[in-house]
Short mmCIF file of C-alpha atoms in Angstrom, two decimals:
data_model
loop_
_atom_site.label_atom_id
_atom_site.label_comp_id
_atom_site.label_asym_id
_atom_site.label_seq_id
_atom_site.Cartn_x
_atom_site.Cartn_y
_atom_site.Cartn_z
CA SER A 559 21.51 -0.33 -76.28
CA ILE A 560 22.16 2.95 -78.10
CA ASP A 561 25.66 4.31 -77.51
CA LEU A 562 26.66 6.82 -80.17
CA SER A 563 30.35 6.46 -80.97
CA LEU A 564 32.53 5.14 -83.79
CA GLY A 565 35.50 3.55 -81.99
CA ARG A 566 34.05 0.06 -81.61
CA LEU A 567 32.89 -0.10 -85.21
CA LEU A 568 36.13 1.28 -86.64
CA ARG A 569 38.06 -1.39 -84.73
CA LEU A 570 35.81 -4.11 -86.14
CA LEU A 571 36.03 -2.76 -89.70
CA GLU A 572 39.83 -2.83 -89.47
CA ARG A 573 39.65 -6.52 -88.54
CA LEU A 574 37.36 -7.07 -91.54
CA ASP A 575 39.94 -5.46 -93.89
CA HIS A 576 37.94 -2.24 -94.24
CA PRO A 577 34.87 -3.07 -96.33
CA GLU A 578 33.85 0.60 -95.95
CA ARG A 579 36.73 1.43 -98.33
CA ARG A 580 35.53 -1.05 -101.00
CA LEU A 581 32.00 0.23 -101.54
CA PRO A 582 30.24 1.51 -104.66
CA PRO A 583 29.93 5.31 -104.85
CA VAL A 584 27.93 6.36 -101.80
CA VAL A 585 25.08 8.85 -101.39
CA HIS A 586 24.82 9.50 -97.64
CA ILE A 587 21.71 11.07 -96.11
CA ALA A 588 20.95 12.48 -92.67
CA GLY A 589 18.01 14.54 -91.41
CA THR A 590 14.97 14.20 -89.18
CA ASN A 591 12.14 13.44 -91.58
CA GLY A 592 11.95 12.26 -95.18
CA LYS A 593 15.23 10.34 -95.39
CA GLY A 594 13.66 7.05 -96.37
CA SER A 595 11.20 8.54 -98.84
CA THR A 596 13.95 10.59 -100.48
CA LEU A 597 16.20 7.55 -100.90
CA ALA A 598 13.30 5.41 -102.15
CA MET A 599 12.71 7.92 -104.95
CA LEU A 600 16.41 8.32 -105.74
CA ASP A 601 16.74 4.52 -105.83
CA ALA A 602 13.85 4.33 -108.30
CA MET A 603 15.44 7.08 -110.44
CA LEU A 604 18.79 5.30 -110.57
CA THR A 605 17.10 1.98 -111.31
CA ALA A 606 15.11 3.58 -114.14
CA SER A 607 18.41 4.73 -115.63
CA GLY A 608 19.76 1.17 -115.62
CA ARG A 609 22.03 1.53 -112.58
CA ARG A 610 22.38 -1.23 -110.01
CA VAL A 611 21.65 0.13 -106.54
CA HIS A 612 22.28 -1.03 -102.98
CA ARG A 613 20.46 0.68 -100.11
CA TYR A 614 20.77 0.68 -96.31
CA ILE A 615 17.76 1.81 -94.27
CA SER A 616 16.47 1.66 -90.70
CA PRO A 617 14.43 0.66 -88.91
CA HIS A 618 12.88 -2.31 -90.65
CA LEU A 619 9.11 -2.78 -90.55
CA VAL A 620 8.47 -6.51 -90.95
CA SER A 621 11.76 -8.34 -91.58
CA PHE A 622 15.26 -7.25 -90.59
CA ASN A 623 16.44 -8.15 -94.11
CA GLU A 624 14.59 -5.04 -95.37
CA ARG A 625 17.43 -2.93 -93.98
CA ILE A 626 20.00 -4.30 -96.44
CA LEU A 627 18.83 -4.04 -100.04
CA LEU A 628 21.09 -5.51 -102.71
CA HIS A 629 20.13 -4.50 -106.25
CA GLY A 630 16.73 -3.53 -104.83
CA GLN A 631 16.02 -6.81 -103.01
CA PRO A 632 16.29 -7.62 -99.28
CA ILE A 633 19.47 -9.51 -98.48
CA GLU A 634 19.08 -13.27 -98.83
CA GLU A 635 18.99 -15.10 -95.51
CA GLY A 636 22.06 -17.26 -96.19
CA LEU A 637 24.24 -14.31 -97.18
CA PHE A 638 23.10 -12.29 -94.20
CA ALA A 639 23.93 -15.14 -91.82
CA GLU A 640 27.34 -15.50 -93.48
CA VAL A 641 28.37 -11.83 -93.20
CA LEU A 642 26.99 -11.53 -89.68
CA ASP A 643 28.89 -14.63 -88.56
CA CYS A 644 32.02 -13.12 -90.10
CA CYS A 645 31.50 -9.92 -88.13
CA GLU A 646 30.86 -11.78 -84.88
CA ARG A 647 34.07 -13.81 -85.26
CA ALA A 648 36.09 -10.70 -86.04
CA ASN A 649 34.60 -8.82 -83.09
CA GLN A 650 35.79 -11.54 -80.68
CA ASP A 651 33.12 -10.89 -78.05
CA ASN A 652 34.17 -7.26 -77.62
CA PRO A 653 31.36 -4.85 -76.61
CA ILE A 654 29.38 -3.61 -79.61
CA THR A 655 25.84 -2.36 -80.19
CA PHE A 656 23.20 -4.06 -82.29
CA PHE A 657 23.21 -1.27 -84.88
CA GLU A 658 27.02 -1.23 -85.10
CA ILE A 659 27.48 -4.92 -85.81
CA THR A 660 24.57 -5.09 -88.23
CA THR A 661 25.94 -2.03 -90.03
CA ALA A 662 29.32 -3.80 -90.30
CA ALA A 663 27.55 -6.83 -91.76
CA ALA A 664 25.73 -4.61 -94.25
CA LEU A 665 28.95 -2.90 -95.35
CA LEU A 666 30.57 -6.32 -95.82
CA ALA A 667 27.68 -7.44 -98.02
CA PHE A 668 27.72 -4.19 -100.02
CA ALA A 669 31.47 -4.55 -100.60
CA ARG A 670 31.10 -8.11 -101.89
CA LEU A 671 28.46 -7.47 -104.56
CA PRO A 672 29.29 -4.90 -107.27
CA ALA A 673 26.81 -2.07 -107.82
CA ASP A 674 26.78 1.41 -109.31
CA TYR A 675 25.63 3.21 -106.15
CA LEU A 676 25.05 2.64 -102.46
CA LEU A 677 22.38 4.80 -100.81
CA LEU A 678 23.22 5.02 -97.12
CA GLU A 679 20.70 6.26 -94.53
CA THR A 680 21.85 7.31 -91.07
CA GLY A 681 20.21 5.54 -88.17
CA LEU A 682 20.40 8.28 -85.51
CA GLY A 683 22.00 11.71 -85.84
CA GLY A 684 24.99 11.69 -88.15
CA ARG A 685 28.30 12.67 -86.57
CA LEU A 686 28.55 9.54 -84.42
CA ASP A 687 26.14 7.35 -86.36
CA ALA A 688 27.52 3.96 -87.38
CA THR A 689 27.03 4.78 -91.08
CA ASN A 690 29.44 7.71 -90.77
CA VAL A 691 32.53 5.56 -91.41
CA VAL A 692 32.59 6.32 -95.14
CA ASP A 693 35.41 8.82 -95.62
CA ARG A 694 34.40 10.22 -98.97
CA PRO A 695 30.87 9.72 -100.30
CA GLU A 696 29.95 10.84 -103.78
CA LEU A 697 27.20 13.12 -102.46
CA THR A 698 25.72 14.13 -99.09
CA LEU A 699 22.05 14.92 -98.54
CA ILE A 700 20.47 16.59 -95.51
CA SER A 701 16.68 16.26 -95.34
CA PRO A 702 14.70 18.73 -93.17
CA VAL A 703 16.05 18.92 -89.62
CA SER A 704 13.61 19.24 -86.72
CA MET A 705 13.24 18.19 -83.10
CA ASP A 706 13.54 14.47 -82.35
CA HIS A 707 15.72 12.14 -80.26
CA GLU A 708 16.59 15.06 -77.98
CA SER A 709 18.05 12.79 -75.30
CA TYR A 710 20.75 11.70 -77.74
CA LEU A 711 21.19 14.63 -80.12
CA GLY A 712 20.56 17.73 -78.00
CA THR A 713 17.65 19.84 -76.88
CA THR A 714 17.95 22.66 -79.42
CA LEU A 715 17.51 22.73 -83.17
CA THR A 716 21.07 24.00 -83.66
CA ALA A 717 22.50 21.15 -81.58
CA ILE A 718 20.55 18.58 -83.58
CA ALA A 719 21.58 20.23 -86.86
CA GLY A 720 25.20 20.05 -85.70
CA GLU A 721 24.89 16.29 -85.25
CA LYS A 722 23.28 15.87 -88.66
CA ALA A 723 25.99 18.06 -90.24
CA GLY A 724 28.55 15.56 -89.01
CA ILE A 725 28.17 13.53 -92.21
CA ILE A 726 29.47 16.43 -94.33
CA LYS A 727 32.92 15.54 -95.66
CA GLN A 728 35.88 17.48 -97.03
CA GLY A 729 35.08 18.73 -100.54
CA VAL A 730 32.00 16.52 -101.00
CA PRO A 731 28.93 18.32 -102.44
CA VAL A 732 25.95 18.77 -100.11
CA LEU A 733 22.28 19.16 -101.03
CA ALA A 734 20.02 20.38 -98.23
CA GLY A 735 16.24 20.12 -98.22
CA PRO A 736 14.09 22.88 -96.69
CA GLN A 737 15.56 23.99 -93.34
CA GLU A 738 14.77 26.40 -90.54
CA PRO A 739 17.20 29.37 -90.71
CA ASP A 740 19.06 28.33 -87.54
CA ALA A 741 19.57 24.80 -88.82
CA LEU A 742 20.70 26.00 -92.25
CA ALA A 743 23.24 28.33 -90.63
CA VAL A 744 24.78 25.32 -88.87
CA LEU A 745 24.91 23.30 -92.10
CA ASP A 746 26.43 26.24 -94.00
CA ALA A 747 29.13 26.74 -91.37
CA LYS A 748 30.07 23.07 -91.35
CA ALA A 749 30.18 22.90 -95.14
CA ALA A 750 32.33 26.06 -95.32
CA SER A 751 34.79 24.64 -92.80
CA LEU A 752 35.28 21.59 -95.04
CA ASN A 753 35.17 23.35 -98.42
CA ALA A 754 32.10 21.29 -99.24
CA PRO A 755 29.89 23.09 -101.79
CA ILE A 756 26.35 23.26 -100.40
CA LYS A 757 23.13 24.02 -102.25
CA ALA A 758 20.03 24.57 -100.13
CA ALA A 759 16.34 24.48 -100.97
CA GLY A 760 14.76 27.92 -101.11
CA ARG A 761 18.09 29.63 -101.69
CA ASP A 762 20.07 27.81 -104.37
CA TRP A 763 17.27 25.69 -105.78
CA ARG A 764 13.50 25.79 -105.57
CA TYR A 765 10.41 23.73 -106.20
CA ALA A 766 6.87 24.93 -106.77
CA PRO A 767 3.52 23.18 -107.35
CA ALA A 768 2.31 22.79 -110.92
CA ALA A 769 -0.89 21.43 -112.42
CA ASP A 770 0.19 17.77 -112.50
CA GLY A 771 3.21 17.83 -110.24
CA PHE A 772 5.89 20.38 -109.49
CA VAL A 773 8.63 22.41 -111.11
CA LEU A 774 12.20 22.07 -109.89
CA SER A 775 14.39 25.03 -110.76
CA THR A 776 18.00 26.13 -110.37
CA PRO A 777 19.87 28.95 -112.12
CA GLU A 778 20.88 26.37 -114.73
CA LEU A 779 17.70 24.35 -115.33
CA ALA A 780 13.96 24.02 -114.88
CA LEU A 781 12.37 20.56 -114.76
CA GLU A 782 8.65 19.86 -114.90
CA LEU A 783 8.19 16.74 -112.81
CA PRO A 784 5.16 14.57 -112.00
CA ARG A 785 3.32 14.25 -108.72
CA PRO A 786 5.03 11.63 -106.50
CA SER A 787 3.45 8.22 -106.22
CA LEU A 788 3.97 8.50 -102.45
CA GLN A 789 0.95 10.13 -100.79
CA GLY A 790 1.01 13.44 -98.92
CA GLY A 791 1.93 16.99 -99.83
CA HIS A 792 5.21 16.67 -97.93
CA GLN A 793 6.40 14.09 -100.45
CA VAL A 794 6.92 16.86 -103.01
CA GLN A 795 9.78 18.27 -100.94
CA ASN A 796 11.29 14.77 -100.66
CA ALA A 797 10.88 14.26 -104.39
CA ALA A 798 12.54 17.62 -105.06
CA LEU A 799 15.58 16.69 -102.95
CA ALA A 800 15.80 13.31 -104.66
CA ALA A 801 15.50 14.99 -108.07
CA MET A 802 18.27 17.42 -107.21
CA ALA A 803 20.43 14.44 -106.25
CA GLY A 804 19.50 12.79 -109.53
CA THR A 805 20.59 15.81 -111.54
CA LYS A 806 23.85 15.97 -109.56
CA LEU A 807 24.50 12.33 -110.45
CA GLY A 808 23.88 13.07 -114.13
CA LEU A 809 20.50 11.35 -114.57
CA HIS A 810 18.26 12.16 -117.51
CA ALA A 811 15.06 14.06 -116.75
CA ASN A 812 12.94 11.13 -117.98
CA ASP A 813 14.57 8.77 -115.47
CA ILE A 814 14.07 11.31 -112.67
CA ALA A 815 10.37 11.58 -113.57
CA SER A 816 10.00 7.79 -113.83
CA GLY A 817 11.56 7.31 -110.39
CA ILE A 818 9.25 9.83 -108.76
CA GLN A 819 6.25 7.91 -110.09
CA ALA A 820 7.62 4.41 -109.47
CA ALA A 821 8.88 4.72 -105.88
CA ARG A 822 7.21 2.67 -103.16
CA TRP A 823 7.82 3.17 -99.43
CA PRO A 824 5.65 1.29 -96.89
CA ALA A 825 3.97 2.98 -93.92
CA ARG A 826 4.16 6.46 -95.40
CA LEU A 827 0.49 7.36 -95.85
CA GLN A 828 -0.19 3.86 -97.12
CA LEU A 829 -3.71 2.75 -97.96
CA LEU A 830 -4.47 -0.61 -96.33
CA PRO A 831 -6.85 -3.37 -97.42
CA ASN A 832 -9.85 -3.62 -95.08
CA SER A 833 -9.92 -7.38 -95.67
CA ALA A 834 -6.93 -7.78 -93.32
CA PHE A 835 -8.94 -6.30 -90.43
CA PRO A 836 -12.16 -8.28 -89.80
CA SER A 837 -13.01 -6.01 -86.86
CA LEU A 838 -14.04 -3.35 -89.41
CA GLY A 839 -16.77 -5.62 -90.72
CA THR A 840 -18.58 -4.07 -93.66
CA ALA A 841 -18.33 -0.51 -92.35
CA ASP A 842 -17.51 2.14 -94.93
CA VAL A 843 -14.09 2.90 -93.43
CA GLU A 844 -11.04 3.75 -95.49
CA LEU A 845 -7.95 2.63 -93.56
CA TRP A 846 -4.53 4.31 -93.80
CA LEU A 847 -1.17 3.78 -92.09
CA ASP A 848 1.70 6.14 -91.35
CA GLY A 849 4.81 5.67 -89.21
CA GLY A 850 5.35 9.37 -88.44
CA HIS A 851 6.03 10.01 -84.76
CA ASN A 852 7.55 13.45 -84.14
CA PRO A 853 6.27 17.06 -84.28
CA ALA A 854 7.31 17.58 -87.91
CA ALA A 855 5.53 14.37 -88.90
CA GLY A 856 2.40 15.59 -87.10
CA ILE A 857 2.47 18.77 -89.19
CA ALA A 858 2.95 16.77 -92.40
CA LEU A 859 0.04 14.48 -91.56
CA ALA A 860 -2.20 17.43 -90.67
CA ASP A 861 -1.38 19.03 -94.02
CA SER A 862 -2.21 15.77 -95.83
CA LEU A 863 -5.40 14.76 -94.01
CA PRO A 864 -7.83 17.09 -95.83
CA GLY A 865 -6.64 15.81 -99.19
CA ILE A 866 -7.13 12.13 -98.41
CA ALA A 867 -10.22 12.56 -96.20
CA ARG A 868 -12.16 14.52 -98.84
CA GLY A 869 -14.68 15.79 -96.30
CA ARG A 870 -15.11 12.52 -94.40
CA PRO A 871 -14.65 12.47 -90.61
CA VAL A 872 -11.23 11.24 -89.46
CA ASP A 873 -10.44 8.91 -86.58
CA LEU A 874 -6.88 8.28 -85.40
CA VAL A 875 -5.58 5.05 -83.90
CA VAL A 876 -2.45 6.20 -82.07
CA GLY A 877 0.36 4.24 -80.43
CA MET A 878 3.64 5.95 -79.46
CA LEU A 879 6.87 5.30 -77.61
CA GLU A 880 7.68 6.96 -74.29
CA THR A 881 10.50 8.94 -75.91
CA LYS A 882 8.13 10.80 -78.25
CA ASP A 883 6.25 14.04 -77.56
CA THR A 884 2.61 13.00 -77.89
CA VAL A 885 1.18 16.50 -77.46
CA ALA A 886 3.48 18.01 -80.09
CA PHE A 887 2.66 15.19 -82.51
CA LEU A 888 -1.11 15.50 -82.10
CA SER A 889 -1.35 19.28 -81.75
CA PRO A 890 -1.40 20.08 -85.52
CA MET A 891 -4.41 17.77 -85.94
CA ARG A 892 -6.78 19.77 -83.77
CA GLY A 893 -9.86 20.61 -85.78
CA LEU A 894 -9.13 17.86 -88.30
CA VAL A 895 -9.85 14.76 -86.23
CA ARG A 896 -13.12 13.47 -84.79
CA ARG A 897 -11.70 11.02 -82.25
CA VAL A 898 -8.39 9.53 -81.05
CA HIS A 899 -8.27 5.85 -80.12
CA ALA A 900 -5.18 5.34 -77.93
CA ILE A 901 -3.44 1.97 -77.90
CA ALA A 902 -0.14 0.46 -76.77
CA VAL A 903 2.49 -0.43 -79.36
CA PRO A 904 2.44 -4.25 -79.29
CA ASN A 905 5.52 -6.03 -77.93
CA GLU A 906 7.32 -2.76 -77.13
CA PRO A 907 8.37 -2.34 -73.47
CA SER A 908 8.97 1.37 -74.08
CA SER A 909 5.45 1.96 -75.40
CA ARG A 910 3.65 4.93 -73.91
CA SER A 911 0.51 3.85 -72.05
CA PRO A 912 -2.81 4.33 -73.84
CA ALA A 913 -4.06 6.33 -70.86
CA GLU A 914 -1.19 8.82 -71.29
CA ILE A 915 -1.88 9.16 -75.01
CA ALA A 916 -5.58 9.70 -74.36
CA ALA A 917 -4.79 12.31 -71.70
CA ALA A 918 -2.48 14.14 -74.12
CA ALA A 919 -5.23 14.15 -76.75
CA ALA A 920 -7.79 15.38 -74.23
CA SER A 921 -5.47 18.24 -73.25
CA LEU A 922 -5.77 19.38 -76.87
CA ASP A 923 -9.59 19.16 -76.72
CA LEU A 924 -9.54 16.04 -78.89
CA GLU A 925 -12.11 13.40 -77.97
CA ALA A 926 -10.13 10.34 -76.89
CA THR A 927 -10.78 6.75 -75.87
CA VAL A 928 -8.52 3.89 -74.79
CA ALA A 929 -8.48 0.57 -76.65
CA ALA A 930 -6.74 -2.71 -75.86
CA SER A 931 -5.46 -3.27 -79.42
CA VAL A 932 -5.64 -2.13 -83.02
CA ASP A 933 -8.54 -4.51 -83.58
CA ASP A 934 -10.45 -3.18 -80.58
CA ALA A 935 -9.85 0.38 -81.77
CA LEU A 936 -11.11 -0.47 -85.26
CA GLU A 937 -14.18 -2.16 -83.79
CA ALA A 938 -14.88 1.06 -81.89
CA VAL A 939 -14.53 2.98 -85.15
CA ARG A 940 -17.02 0.63 -86.79
CA HIS A 941 -19.57 1.07 -84.01
CA THR A 942 -19.33 4.86 -84.02
CA ALA A 943 -19.16 5.41 -87.79
CA ASP A 944 -22.48 6.73 -89.11
CA GLY A 945 -21.27 7.12 -92.67
CA PRO A 946 -18.09 7.05 -94.76
CA THR A 947 -15.08 7.48 -92.47
CA LEU A 948 -11.31 7.64 -92.77
CA THR A 949 -9.15 6.04 -90.07
CA LEU A 950 -5.41 6.63 -89.81
CA ILE A 951 -3.18 4.32 -87.73
CA CYS A 952 -0.15 6.36 -86.73
CA GLY A 953 2.40 7.40 -84.10
CA SER A 954 5.16 4.81 -84.41
CA LEU A 955 7.14 2.91 -87.04
CA TYR A 956 7.13 -0.04 -84.65
CA LEU A 957 3.34 0.03 -84.60
CA ALA A 958 3.36 0.32 -88.40
CA GLY A 959 5.52 -2.78 -88.63
CA GLN A 960 3.10 -4.74 -86.47
CA VAL A 961 0.20 -3.66 -88.68
CA LEU A 962 2.03 -4.49 -91.92
CA ARG A 963 2.65 -8.03 -90.71
CA ARG A 964 -1.08 -8.51 -91.20
CA ILE A 965 -0.95 -7.88 -94.94
CA VAL A 966 2.38 -9.34 -96.15
#
């Protein structure tokens, strides 16, 4: 279960001789949306520069090993079993959460294998997140903060921002992506209290579209950078935050540009092969996948849909968890979507019922139907398509993982 605290993990790390104190230089990121994409691009930038990079992400999509990347590769099964066994022995059957003990295992693996940087992504929140045991990272990043996980982090934007700000450390530089004014005020106050220099998008640094990409500018520099390989207009803001981190870490502009173009991050507006879904038959349907599931992700998808649809009608196949606000997620897509096909997230007890999703869509005047599975939904798309169509599977990273198992 989720139980945000640090006491259990700190006790275990002490018994493991503090691997969190023997890590490569750490870049720690918190935020609501864009964390994974930002780190994927920063990882690619560092790799282009010849650095060896470890990365910790969550959740995984297909295999748990994806969460622990050593020099860019998922942890090998034997090593993972070894470090996890070590953690279980040291824990001595004391209470501990799944995320805590797997984070301890990850830190143990990261401490064993030398690298130039460790990119560390928070799992939930920041202040009490299991990754927040690193006393002094090299750099702290805060991606855009918005409403999500309210039952754990608070019901206001300022409360959530306060939890995210908990990863800010004494004297450690902070880079903040675009923020609502109330959220930025919280981040500024926390940084000031810890003498942590903070530079925020829109105030201390800026990015603006250009013909073939975007321009990143600060009072000291202006970089012309390419369009990100990751799809969606929102990826420019993630690329800009990653590029700012790259400049802070002393990377050359060419390596920053290379990383922006080389980064790969599954289930973020990912184009899927129709061959993995026989229910589509020979219909002229372009199939996309995205794991976005909160109101900010709904806005980002709505902004991106016209660009990828190119005038074609859009169907959504939507599965969501009970903890997510279906209406707020779908609301930005009014006027952009022809039909919503509601499904359950496979093998997830906390999946919202398809009937509830369809009712939420109908309340927004979106035509909605219920389907028993992804395949049934895609068959319905095939039968109703009277020309070229775009279909986006979305609403849950857990659903995205189930879909990706079809193509790996």
